[in-house]
Amino acid sequence: PTDDSDPWWAAFSGACKAMNLTLEPEIFPAATDSRFIRAVGIPALGFSPMNRTPVLLHDHNERLHEDIFLRGVDIYTGLLSALASVPTLPSES
Amino acid sequence: MTTKDPESEHPSVTLFRQYLRICTVQPNPDYGGAITFLEERARQLGLSCQKIEVVPGFVITVLTWPGTNPSLPSILLNSHTDVVPVFKEHWHHDPFEAFKDSEGYIYARGSQDMKSVSIQYLEAVRRLKSEGHRFPRTIHMTFVPDEEVGGHKGMELFVKRPEFQALRAGFVLDEGLANPTDAFTVFYSERSPWWVQVTSTGK
């Protein structure tokens, strides 16, 4: 779920908001390993912090600007701090 | 931040380019090279490193940063180590050289899908750890083979293993896609693969 009733979405999107990131929630247009994870009942989000970047996966001249890459490290620093600090959920106690 | 002087390159970028040069390209990925690289990262970061061979030759590598309350379910940061093949003649730079041009673009197969993410996980953990942060939840980084050909010798088997159960994942991050605008795309679901074989008899 992508609303704040879901604690993981709330933590993820809250951390993005704190970093002034604009998010566009979508359904992945292909298939990846997340489907196996969701199939065993674990919530998963697909996120690669690459904005201002042409979609070149599987294409010739796949590339990434080093500044976008480095900002991605900053973004994960914020995301991990938030996600790894989510307090015990009702479902976990 | 962009530097034309290779001597002053940001160490995270250097590490990224190093990982891009490991030729984990389908159909015969150098998984051994990737595992050696990850084991070295674990050693340098002071993280435990677990290897689970789900099929002979197909190993999941798990790097773990224990939380202060390890009884809580963990955060799992997943990435795949393989990349799709190339038609080298169409590339402006060798796809496994990780060439960085004068504007700061790094060219490589895997630069978007998804070696950038693997290194970003590692570098974010390194930074947080070196700054002395501790969090309640354990963080596991899983590096899996075989995603680009369906994950049947990777994640599909791993989620059924006791070693996966033992990670007690409460929430998972995995790959997304680039976005050409200022915004970032986040995927909360995905399409179900449904391969169809069409046989035409010419009638």
Short mmCIF file of C-alpha atoms in Angstrom, two decimals:
data_model
loop_
_atom_site.label_atom_id
_atom_site.label_comp_id
_atom_site.label_asym_id
_atom_site.label_seq_id
_atom_site.Cartn_x
_atom_site.Cartn_y
_atom_site.Cartn_z
CA PRO A 1 0.00 0.00 0.00
CA THR A 2 1.16 3.52 -0.75
CA ASP A 3 -0.55 5.50 1.96
CA ASP A 4 0.55 6.45 5.43
CA SER A 5 -1.49 3.70 7.07
CA ASP A 6 1.37 1.43 5.98
CA PRO A 7 4.26 2.03 8.40
CA TRP A 8 6.94 1.13 5.85
CA TRP A 9 5.49 3.41 3.20
CA ALA A 10 5.16 6.14 5.83
CA ALA A 11 8.84 5.76 6.80
CA PHE A 12 10.04 5.59 3.20
CA SER A 13 7.98 8.48 1.87
CA GLY A 14 8.53 10.53 5.04
CA ALA A 15 12.31 10.24 4.63
CA CYS A 16 12.00 11.23 0.96
CA LYS A 17 9.88 14.22 1.90
CA ALA A 18 12.45 15.28 4.49
CA MET A 19 15.05 15.23 1.69
CA ASN A 20 12.73 17.20 -0.64
CA LEU A 21 12.41 14.35 -3.14
CA THR A 22 9.36 14.14 -5.38
CA LEU A 23 8.12 10.56 -5.67
CA GLU A 24 6.09 9.01 -8.48
CA PRO A 25 4.62 5.68 -7.28
CA GLU A 26 4.15 3.23 -10.15
CA ILE A 27 3.80 -0.43 -11.03
CA PHE A 28 7.07 -1.85 -12.34
CA PRO A 29 6.70 -2.34 -16.11
CA ALA A 30 8.76 -5.54 -16.11
CA ALA A 31 9.58 -8.24 -13.58
CA THR A 32 12.29 -8.43 -10.97
CA ASP A 33 13.21 -10.35 -7.81
CA SER A 34 10.74 -8.34 -5.70
CA ARG A 35 7.95 -10.57 -6.96
CA PHE A 36 9.42 -13.57 -5.12
CA ILE A 37 9.77 -11.50 -1.96
CA ARG A 38 6.21 -10.18 -2.09
CA ALA A 39 4.99 -13.71 -2.85
CA VAL A 40 6.23 -14.86 0.55
CA GLY A 41 4.38 -11.99 2.20
CA ILE A 42 7.15 -9.45 2.78
CA PRO A 43 6.47 -5.85 1.68
CA ALA A 44 8.95 -4.53 -0.89
CA LEU A 45 9.50 -1.28 -2.74
CA GLY A 46 11.49 -0.94 -5.98
CA PHE A 47 13.63 2.16 -5.91
CA SER A 48 16.80 3.23 -7.69
CA PRO A 49 17.65 6.85 -6.85
CA MET A 50 18.20 8.09 -10.41
CA ASN A 51 16.36 11.23 -11.42
CA ARG A 52 17.33 13.44 -14.37
CA THR A 53 18.59 10.24 -16.02
CA PRO A 54 17.45 8.71 -19.32
CA VAL A 55 16.04 5.17 -18.94
CA LEU A 56 18.87 3.11 -20.47
CA LEU A 57 18.73 -0.22 -18.67
CA HIS A 58 19.56 -3.06 -21.08
CA ASP A 59 20.39 -0.44 -23.74
CA HIS A 60 23.58 0.63 -25.53
CA ASN A 61 25.54 3.36 -23.77
CA GLU A 62 23.90 2.71 -20.42
CA ARG A 63 25.36 5.41 -18.19
CA LEU A 64 24.93 7.31 -14.96
CA HIS A 65 26.26 10.72 -13.96
CA GLU A 66 28.58 10.57 -10.97
CA ASP A 67 26.73 13.39 -9.19
CA ILE A 68 23.43 11.48 -9.46
CA PHE A 69 25.21 8.38 -8.17
CA LEU A 70 26.66 10.27 -5.20
CA ARG A 71 23.35 11.89 -4.36
CA GLY A 72 21.93 8.36 -4.31
CA VAL A 73 24.35 7.46 -1.51
CA ASP A 74 23.04 10.47 0.46
CA ILE A 75 19.46 9.40 -0.22
CA TYR A 76 20.06 5.87 1.07
CA THR A 77 21.73 7.32 4.14
CA GLY A 78 18.45 9.10 4.93
CA LEU A 79 16.27 6.15 3.96
CA LEU A 80 18.20 3.60 6.00
CA SER A 81 18.19 5.81 9.09
CA ALA A 82 14.40 6.06 8.86
CA LEU A 83 13.63 2.46 7.93
CA ALA A 84 15.97 0.85 10.48
CA SER A 85 14.42 3.05 13.19
CA VAL A 86 10.78 2.08 12.56
CA PRO A 87 9.51 1.16 16.04
CA THR A 88 8.05 -2.26 16.80
CA LEU A 89 4.89 -2.70 14.74
CA PRO A 90 1.69 -4.18 16.18
CA SER A 91 2.18 -7.15 13.84
CA GLU A 92 5.67 -7.73 15.23
CA SER A 93 4.95 -7.89 18.93
CA MET B 1 31.27 17.66 -7.41
CA THR B 2 32.29 16.50 -10.87
CA THR B 3 36.02 16.17 -11.14
CA LYS B 4 38.07 15.90 -14.26
CA ASP B 5 41.11 14.98 -12.25
CA PRO B 6 40.99 11.21 -11.66
CA GLU B 7 43.31 11.66 -8.68
CA SER B 8 40.58 13.53 -6.80
CA GLU B 9 37.69 11.22 -7.65
CA HIS B 10 35.23 10.58 -4.84
CA PRO B 11 36.10 7.16 -3.32
CA SER B 12 32.47 5.97 -3.67
CA VAL B 13 32.68 6.65 -7.43
CA THR B 14 35.99 4.80 -7.62
CA LEU B 15 34.44 1.80 -5.87
CA PHE B 16 31.42 1.93 -8.23
CA ARG B 17 33.68 1.90 -11.28
CA GLN B 18 35.70 -0.97 -9.83
CA TYR B 19 32.53 -3.05 -9.41
CA LEU B 20 31.34 -2.17 -12.95
CA ARG B 21 34.54 -3.70 -14.34
CA ILE B 22 33.69 -7.13 -12.91
CA CYS B 23 32.21 -8.88 -15.93
CA THR B 24 29.04 -10.39 -14.47
CA VAL B 25 27.41 -10.43 -17.89
CA GLN B 26 24.90 -13.07 -18.95
CA PRO B 27 25.07 -15.83 -20.10
CA ASN B 28 28.33 -16.60 -18.23
CA PRO B 29 28.65 -14.07 -15.41
CA ASP B 30 31.87 -13.88 -13.40
CA TYR B 31 30.04 -14.45 -10.13
CA GLY B 32 33.28 -15.48 -8.44
CA GLY B 33 34.73 -12.04 -9.13
CA ALA B 34 31.67 -10.36 -7.65
CA ILE B 35 31.73 -12.52 -4.50
CA THR B 36 35.42 -11.81 -3.93
CA PHE B 37 34.68 -8.08 -4.25
CA LEU B 38 31.78 -8.31 -1.78
CA GLU B 39 33.79 -10.34 0.73
CA GLU B 40 36.46 -7.65 0.64
CA ARG B 41 33.80 -4.96 1.23
CA ALA B 42 32.47 -6.93 4.22
CA ARG B 43 35.97 -7.17 5.64
CA GLN B 44 36.62 -3.45 5.21
CA LEU B 45 33.25 -2.46 6.68
CA GLY B 46 33.47 -4.89 9.58
CA LEU B 47 30.30 -6.69 8.51
CA SER B 48 29.62 -10.40 8.69
CA CYS B 49 29.41 -12.17 5.35
CA GLN B 50 27.35 -15.27 4.72
CA LYS B 51 27.28 -17.28 1.49
CA ILE B 52 24.35 -19.50 0.53
CA GLU B 53 24.72 -21.67 -2.55
CA VAL B 54 21.15 -22.27 -3.78
CA VAL B 55 22.27 -24.24 -6.88
CA PRO B 56 25.87 -25.32 -7.59
CA GLY B 57 27.64 -22.16 -8.79
CA PHE B 58 24.82 -19.82 -7.74
CA VAL B 59 25.63 -18.13 -4.46
CA ILE B 60 23.69 -15.50 -2.50
CA THR B 61 26.02 -13.24 -0.51
CA VAL B 62 24.60 -11.61 2.64
CA LEU B 63 26.32 -8.76 4.47
CA THR B 64 24.83 -7.96 7.85
CA TRP B 65 24.92 -4.91 10.13
CA PRO B 66 23.25 -5.99 13.38
CA GLY B 67 20.81 -3.58 15.02
CA THR B 68 20.59 -2.72 18.71
CA ASN B 69 17.37 -4.73 18.94
CA PRO B 70 18.07 -7.81 16.84
CA SER B 71 14.77 -9.37 17.91
CA LEU B 72 12.97 -6.92 15.58
CA PRO B 73 12.40 -7.93 11.95
CA SER B 74 15.15 -6.60 9.70
CA ILE B 75 15.52 -4.26 6.74
CA LEU B 76 16.69 -6.15 3.67
CA LEU B 77 18.47 -4.29 0.88
CA ASN B 78 18.47 -6.51 -2.17
CA SER B 79 20.37 -6.21 -5.43
CA HIS B 80 21.30 -8.56 -8.26
CA THR B 81 24.87 -8.97 -9.42
CA ASP B 82 24.29 -10.08 -13.03
CA VAL B 83 23.80 -7.79 -16.04
CA VAL B 84 22.32 -8.31 -19.51
CA PRO B 85 24.56 -8.81 -22.60
CA VAL B 86 25.83 -6.05 -24.90
CA PHE B 87 26.21 -5.34 -28.59
CA LYS B 88 29.60 -3.79 -28.10
CA GLU B 89 29.75 -2.24 -31.60
CA HIS B 90 26.94 0.16 -30.63
CA TRP B 91 28.74 1.50 -27.57
CA HIS B 92 30.80 4.69 -27.53
CA HIS B 93 32.94 3.23 -24.76
CA ASP B 94 33.78 -0.32 -23.71
CA PRO B 95 30.78 -1.44 -21.59
CA PHE B 96 33.06 -3.08 -19.00
CA GLU B 97 35.67 -0.34 -18.76
CA ALA B 98 33.50 2.06 -16.70
CA PHE B 99 34.82 5.03 -18.65
CA LYS B 100 33.98 8.40 -17.12
CA ASP B 101 33.75 11.24 -19.59
CA SER B 102 34.80 14.84 -18.97
CA GLU B 103 31.22 15.74 -17.97
CA GLY B 104 31.01 13.07 -15.28
CA TYR B 105 28.97 10.39 -17.08
CA ILE B 106 30.06 6.85 -16.26
CA TYR B 107 29.41 4.45 -19.14
CA ALA B 108 28.95 0.79 -18.29
CA ARG B 109 26.60 -2.15 -18.55
CA GLY B 110 25.14 -2.24 -15.05
CA SER B 111 25.59 1.47 -14.33
CA GLN B 112 21.79 1.78 -13.99
CA ASP B 113 20.73 -1.87 -13.67
CA MET B 114 21.79 -2.19 -10.94
CA LYS B 115 25.36 -2.03 -9.74
CA SER B 116 24.88 1.62 -8.77
CA VAL B 117 22.34 0.54 -6.16
CA SER B 118 24.57 -2.20 -4.72
CA ILE B 119 27.40 0.25 -4.17
CA GLN B 120 25.04 2.93 -2.85
CA TYR B 121 23.76 0.47 -0.20
CA LEU B 122 27.33 -0.38 0.78
CA GLU B 123 28.47 3.23 0.88
CA ALA B 124 25.43 4.43 2.84
CA VAL B 125 26.02 1.71 5.45
CA ARG B 126 29.73 2.55 5.54
CA ARG B 127 28.98 6.22 6.15
CA LEU B 128 26.35 5.64 8.84
CA LYS B 129 28.54 3.11 10.60
CA SER B 130 31.64 5.30 10.49
CA GLU B 131 29.65 8.25 11.88
CA GLY B 132 28.80 6.09 14.88
CA HIS B 133 25.09 5.62 14.16
CA ARG B 134 23.25 2.63 15.53
CA PHE B 135 19.68 1.66 14.67
CA PRO B 136 17.24 -0.73 16.35
CA ARG B 137 16.74 -2.89 13.27
CA THR B 138 19.34 -5.11 11.67
CA ILE B 139 20.21 -4.26 8.05
CA HIS B 140 20.99 -7.12 5.67
CA MET B 141 22.36 -6.53 2.17
CA THR B 142 21.66 -9.48 -0.14
CA PHE B 143 23.51 -9.82 -3.44
CA VAL B 144 21.85 -12.37 -5.69
CA PRO B 145 22.69 -13.99 -9.04
CA ASP B 146 20.42 -14.80 -11.97
CA GLU B 147 17.86 -11.95 -11.87
CA GLU B 148 18.21 -11.06 -15.54
CA VAL B 149 17.20 -14.55 -16.62
CA GLY B 150 14.26 -14.89 -14.24
CA GLY B 151 15.79 -15.46 -10.81
CA HIS B 152 15.05 -19.19 -10.94
CA LYS B 153 18.57 -19.99 -9.68
CA GLY B 154 18.63 -16.98 -7.35
CA MET B 155 15.91 -15.22 -5.41
CA GLU B 156 13.14 -17.66 -6.31
CA LEU B 157 15.01 -20.44 -4.48
CA PHE B 158 16.51 -18.25 -1.77
CA VAL B 159 13.14 -17.14 -0.34
CA LYS B 160 12.37 -20.84 0.37
CA ARG B 161 15.60 -21.46 2.28
CA PRO B 162 15.93 -21.53 6.07
CA GLU B 163 18.80 -19.03 5.74
CA PHE B 164 16.33 -16.54 4.24
CA GLN B 165 13.78 -17.15 7.01
CA ALA B 166 16.59 -16.56 9.51
CA LEU B 167 17.10 -13.02 8.17
CA ARG B 168 13.58 -12.23 9.43
CA ALA B 169 13.03 -9.54 6.80
CA GLY B 170 10.28 -7.09 7.73
CA PHE B 171 10.71 -4.84 4.72
CA VAL B 172 12.70 -5.02 1.48
CA LEU B 173 14.16 -2.49 -0.92
CA ASP B 174 15.05 -3.66 -4.44
CA GLU B 175 15.67 -2.03 -7.81
CA GLY B 176 13.56 0.59 -9.56
CA LEU B 177 14.17 2.51 -12.78
CA ALA B 178 15.67 5.84 -13.79
CA ASN B 179 13.40 8.86 -14.24
CA PRO B 180 14.35 11.54 -16.80
CA THR B 181 12.54 14.27 -14.85
CA ASP B 182 13.32 15.82 -11.47
CA ALA B 183 11.16 13.18 -9.77
CA PHE B 184 12.09 9.71 -8.49
CA THR B 185 10.03 6.67 -9.41
CA VAL B 186 9.13 4.15 -6.73
CA PHE B 187 7.50 0.82 -7.57
CA TYR B 188 5.03 -0.77 -5.20
CA SER B 189 4.14 -3.72 -7.44
CA GLU B 190 5.13 -5.22 -10.76
CA ARG B 191 3.83 -7.01 -13.81
CA SER B 192 3.46 -10.79 -13.74
CA PRO B 193 5.55 -12.46 -16.42
CA TRP B 194 3.40 -14.61 -18.70
CA TRP B 195 5.48 -16.03 -21.54
CA VAL B 196 3.49 -17.12 -24.57
CA GLN B 197 4.88 -19.27 -27.35
CA VAL B 198 3.18 -18.75 -30.70
CA THR B 199 3.57 -21.43 -33.35
CA SER B 200 2.66 -20.39 -36.86
CA THR B 201 2.06 -23.16 -39.38
CA GLY B 202 1.76 -20.78 -42.31
CA LYS B 203 -1.90 -21.62 -42.95
#
